[in-house]
Amino acid sequence: MEYFFYVGIVITCILSVWFSIASRRTKEARGRGLHTARLNISMGVLLLQMALVQIILFEPDTIRIIIGSIFLLIGLFNLFAGLRSFSIFTRMR
């Protein structure tokens, strides 16, 4: 199970870097917005996976639970913001 999380973290980290570079190179606003939305989605998933690793895989400790909860909240916010932005930019013409 831990390998699943680690592979997922590596994949979403690579996707985050990819979408970050793509959003900086795109000239048009719609394309930049779509890449930024995908970046937010992948960062949200990355933070959610990091939170699950902290909360599930290790022994419960106060610091781990606090850091995992912070990652969970920021990850959910990024995921929500990315999905909202993605739906807005896909409707633009």
JSON list of C-alpha atoms in Angstrom, two decimals:
[
{"chain": "A", "resi": 1, "resn": "MET", "atom": "CA", "xyz": [0.00, 0.00, 0.00]},
{"chain": "A", "resi": 2, "resn": "GLU", "atom": "CA", "xyz": [2.81, 2.39, 0.77]},
{"chain": "A", "resi": 3, "resn": "TYR", "atom": "CA", "xyz": [4.31, 1.86, -2.70]},
{"chain": "A", "resi": 4, "resn": "PHE", "atom": "CA", "xyz": [0.99, 2.94, -4.21]},
{"chain": "A", "resi": 5, "resn": "PHE", "atom": "CA", "xyz": [1.19, 6.21, -2.30]},
{"chain": "A", "resi": 6, "resn": "TYR", "atom": "CA", "xyz": [4.84, 6.79, -3.18]},
{"chain": "A", "resi": 7, "resn": "VAL", "atom": "CA", "xyz": [4.31, 6.10, -6.89]},
{"chain": "A", "resi": 8, "resn": "GLY", "atom": "CA", "xyz": [1.29, 8.40, -6.85]},
{"chain": "A", "resi": 9, "resn": "ILE", "atom": "CA", "xyz": [3.29, 11.14, -5.16]},
{"chain": "A", "resi": 10, "resn": "VAL", "atom": "CA", "xyz": [6.05, 10.89, -7.76]},
{"chain": "A", "resi": 11, "resn": "ILE", "atom": "CA", "xyz": [3.57, 10.90, -10.68]},
{"chain": "A", "resi": 12, "resn": "THR", "atom": "CA", "xyz": [1.62, 13.91, -9.38]},
{"chain": "A", "resi": 13, "resn": "CYS", "atom": "CA", "xyz": [4.86, 15.75, -8.64]},
{"chain": "A", "resi": 14, "resn": "ILE", "atom": "CA", "xyz": [6.00, 15.21, -12.24]},
{"chain": "A", "resi": 15, "resn": "LEU", "atom": "CA", "xyz": [2.60, 16.34, -13.53]},
{"chain": "A", "resi": 16, "resn": "SER", "atom": "CA", "xyz": [2.76, 19.46, -11.36]},
{"chain": "A", "resi": 17, "resn": "VAL", "atom": "CA", "xyz": [6.14, 20.41, -12.79]},
{"chain": "A", "resi": 18, "resn": "TRP", "atom": "CA", "xyz": [4.93, 19.64, -16.33]},
{"chain": "A", "resi": 19, "resn": "PHE", "atom": "CA", "xyz": [1.80, 21.81, -16.03]},
{"chain": "A", "resi": 20, "resn": "SER", "atom": "CA", "xyz": [3.76, 24.60, -14.36]},
{"chain": "A", "resi": 21, "resn": "ILE", "atom": "CA", "xyz": [6.22, 24.75, -17.26]},
{"chain": "A", "resi": 22, "resn": "ALA", "atom": "CA", "xyz": [3.39, 24.48, -19.80]},
{"chain": "A", "resi": 23, "resn": "SER", "atom": "CA", "xyz": [1.42, 27.31, -18.18]},
{"chain": "A", "resi": 24, "resn": "ARG", "atom": "CA", "xyz": [4.45, 29.61, -18.24]},
{"chain": "A", "resi": 25, "resn": "ARG", "atom": "CA", "xyz": [5.15, 28.90, -21.92]},
{"chain": "A", "resi": 26, "resn": "THR", "atom": "CA", "xyz": [1.58, 29.33, -23.17]},
{"chain": "A", "resi": 27, "resn": "LYS", "atom": "CA", "xyz": [0.82, 32.79, -24.55]},
{"chain": "A", "resi": 28, "resn": "GLU", "atom": "CA", "xyz": [-2.98, 32.75, -24.74]},
{"chain": "A", "resi": 29, "resn": "ALA", "atom": "CA", "xyz": [-5.02, 33.30, -21.59]},
{"chain": "A", "resi": 30, "resn": "ARG", "atom": "CA", "xyz": [-7.33, 30.30, -22.02]},
{"chain": "A", "resi": 31, "resn": "GLY", "atom": "CA", "xyz": [-4.45, 27.85, -22.46]},
{"chain": "A", "resi": 32, "resn": "ARG", "atom": "CA", "xyz": [-2.58, 29.33, -19.51]},
{"chain": "A", "resi": 33, "resn": "GLY", "atom": "CA", "xyz": [-5.70, 29.07, -17.39]},
{"chain": "A", "resi": 34, "resn": "LEU", "atom": "CA", "xyz": [-6.28, 25.43, -18.35]},
{"chain": "A", "resi": 35, "resn": "HIS", "atom": "CA", "xyz": [-2.70, 24.50, -17.53]},
{"chain": "A", "resi": 36, "resn": "THR", "atom": "CA", "xyz": [-2.87, 26.37, -14.23]},
{"chain": "A", "resi": 37, "resn": "ALA", "atom": "CA", "xyz": [-6.13, 24.61, -13.35]},
{"chain": "A", "resi": 38, "resn": "ARG", "atom": "CA", "xyz": [-4.52, 21.24, -14.10]},
{"chain": "A", "resi": 39, "resn": "LEU", "atom": "CA", "xyz": [-1.55, 22.30, -11.98]},
{"chain": "A", "resi": 40, "resn": "ASN", "atom": "CA", "xyz": [-3.88, 23.06, -9.06]},
{"chain": "A", "resi": 41, "resn": "ILE", "atom": "CA", "xyz": [-5.63, 19.72, -9.48]},
{"chain": "A", "resi": 42, "resn": "SER", "atom": "CA", "xyz": [-2.38, 17.77, -9.51]},
{"chain": "A", "resi": 43, "resn": "MET", "atom": "CA", "xyz": [-1.02, 19.74, -6.54]},
{"chain": "A", "resi": 44, "resn": "GLY", "atom": "CA", "xyz": [-4.24, 19.04, -4.65]},
{"chain": "A", "resi": 45, "resn": "VAL", "atom": "CA", "xyz": [-3.95, 15.32, -5.30]},
{"chain": "A", "resi": 46, "resn": "LEU", "atom": "CA", "xyz": [-0.25, 15.44, -4.35]},
{"chain": "A", "resi": 47, "resn": "LEU", "atom": "CA", "xyz": [-1.02, 17.08, -1.02]},
{"chain": "A", "resi": 48, "resn": "LEU", "atom": "CA", "xyz": [-3.89, 14.67, -0.35]},
{"chain": "A", "resi": 49, "resn": "GLN", "atom": "CA", "xyz": [-1.60, 11.71, -0.93]},
{"chain": "A", "resi": 50, "resn": "MET", "atom": "CA", "xyz": [1.07, 13.22, 1.31]},
{"chain": "A", "resi": 51, "resn": "ALA", "atom": "CA", "xyz": [-1.56, 13.73, 4.01]},
{"chain": "A", "resi": 52, "resn": "LEU", "atom": "CA", "xyz": [-2.71, 10.13, 3.73]},
{"chain": "A", "resi": 53, "resn": "VAL", "atom": "CA", "xyz": [0.87, 8.91, 4.02]},
{"chain": "A", "resi": 54, "resn": "GLN", "atom": "CA", "xyz": [1.33, 10.94, 7.20]},
{"chain": "A", "resi": 55, "resn": "ILE", "atom": "CA", "xyz": [-1.96, 9.88, 8.75]},
{"chain": "A", "resi": 56, "resn": "ILE", "atom": "CA", "xyz": [-2.27, 6.23, 7.65]},
{"chain": "A", "resi": 57, "resn": "LEU", "atom": "CA", "xyz": [1.19, 4.73, 7.21]},
{"chain": "A", "resi": 58, "resn": "PHE", "atom": "CA", "xyz": [2.98, 5.93, 10.33]},
{"chain": "A", "resi": 59, "resn": "GLU", "atom": "CA", "xyz": [2.21, 5.56, 14.01]},
{"chain": "A", "resi": 60, "resn": "PRO", "atom": "CA", "xyz": [-0.15, 8.22, 15.29]},
{"chain": "A", "resi": 61, "resn": "ASP", "atom": "CA", "xyz": [1.74, 11.17, 16.68]},
{"chain": "A", "resi": 62, "resn": "THR", "atom": "CA", "xyz": [0.44, 14.64, 17.43]},
{"chain": "A", "resi": 63, "resn": "ILE", "atom": "CA", "xyz": [2.81, 16.37, 15.03]},
{"chain": "A", "resi": 64, "resn": "ARG", "atom": "CA", "xyz": [2.09, 13.90, 12.20]},
{"chain": "A", "resi": 65, "resn": "ILE", "atom": "CA", "xyz": [-1.65, 14.29, 12.64]},
{"chain": "A", "resi": 66, "resn": "ILE", "atom": "CA", "xyz": [-1.40, 18.09, 12.64]},
{"chain": "A", "resi": 67, "resn": "ILE", "atom": "CA", "xyz": [0.83, 18.18, 9.55]},
{"chain": "A", "resi": 68, "resn": "GLY", "atom": "CA", "xyz": [-1.35, 15.59, 7.81]},
{"chain": "A", "resi": 69, "resn": "SER", "atom": "CA", "xyz": [-4.47, 17.61, 8.58]},
{"chain": "A", "resi": 70, "resn": "ILE", "atom": "CA", "xyz": [-2.88, 20.79, 7.23]},
{"chain": "A", "resi": 71, "resn": "PHE", "atom": "CA", "xyz": [-1.84, 18.98, 4.03]},
{"chain": "A", "resi": 72, "resn": "LEU", "atom": "CA", "xyz": [-5.36, 17.54, 3.77]},
{"chain": "A", "resi": 73, "resn": "LEU", "atom": "CA", "xyz": [-7.03, 20.95, 4.04]},
{"chain": "A", "resi": 74, "resn": "ILE", "atom": "CA", "xyz": [-4.67, 22.67, 1.60]},
{"chain": "A", "resi": 75, "resn": "GLY", "atom": "CA", "xyz": [-4.97, 19.72, -0.81]},
{"chain": "A", "resi": 76, "resn": "LEU", "atom": "CA", "xyz": [-8.77, 19.83, -0.75]},
{"chain": "A", "resi": 77, "resn": "PHE", "atom": "CA", "xyz": [-8.71, 23.58, -1.33]},
{"chain": "A", "resi": 78, "resn": "ASN", "atom": "CA", "xyz": [-6.31, 23.21, -4.29]},
{"chain": "A", "resi": 79, "resn": "LEU", "atom": "CA", "xyz": [-8.38, 20.38, -5.75]},
{"chain": "A", "resi": 80, "resn": "PHE", "atom": "CA", "xyz": [-11.60, 22.39, -5.43]},
{"chain": "A", "resi": 81, "resn": "ALA", "atom": "CA", "xyz": [-10.04, 25.54, -6.89]},
{"chain": "A", "resi": 82, "resn": "GLY", "atom": "CA", "xyz": [-8.49, 23.61, -9.77]},
{"chain": "A", "resi": 83, "resn": "LEU", "atom": "CA", "xyz": [-11.74, 21.84, -10.66]},
{"chain": "A", "resi": 84, "resn": "ARG", "atom": "CA", "xyz": [-13.65, 25.12, -10.50]},
{"chain": "A", "resi": 85, "resn": "SER", "atom": "CA", "xyz": [-11.10, 26.92, -12.69]},
{"chain": "A", "resi": 86, "resn": "PHE", "atom": "CA", "xyz": [-10.96, 24.02, -15.12]},
{"chain": "A", "resi": 87, "resn": "SER", "atom": "CA", "xyz": [-14.73, 24.11, -15.58]},
{"chain": "A", "resi": 88, "resn": "ILE", "atom": "CA", "xyz": [-14.64, 27.88, -16.14]},
{"chain": "A", "resi": 89, "resn": "PHE", "atom": "CA", "xyz": [-11.81, 27.77, -18.68]},
{"chain": "A", "resi": 90, "resn": "THR", "atom": "CA", "xyz": [-13.28, 24.86, -20.63]},
{"chain": "A", "resi": 91, "resn": "ARG", "atom": "CA", "xyz": [-16.46, 26.87, -21.17]},
{"chain": "A", "resi": 92, "resn": "MET", "atom": "CA", "xyz": [-14.53, 29.89, -22.52]},
{"chain": "A", "resi": 93, "resn": "ARG", "atom": "CA", "xyz": [-14.18, 30.34, -26.25]}
]
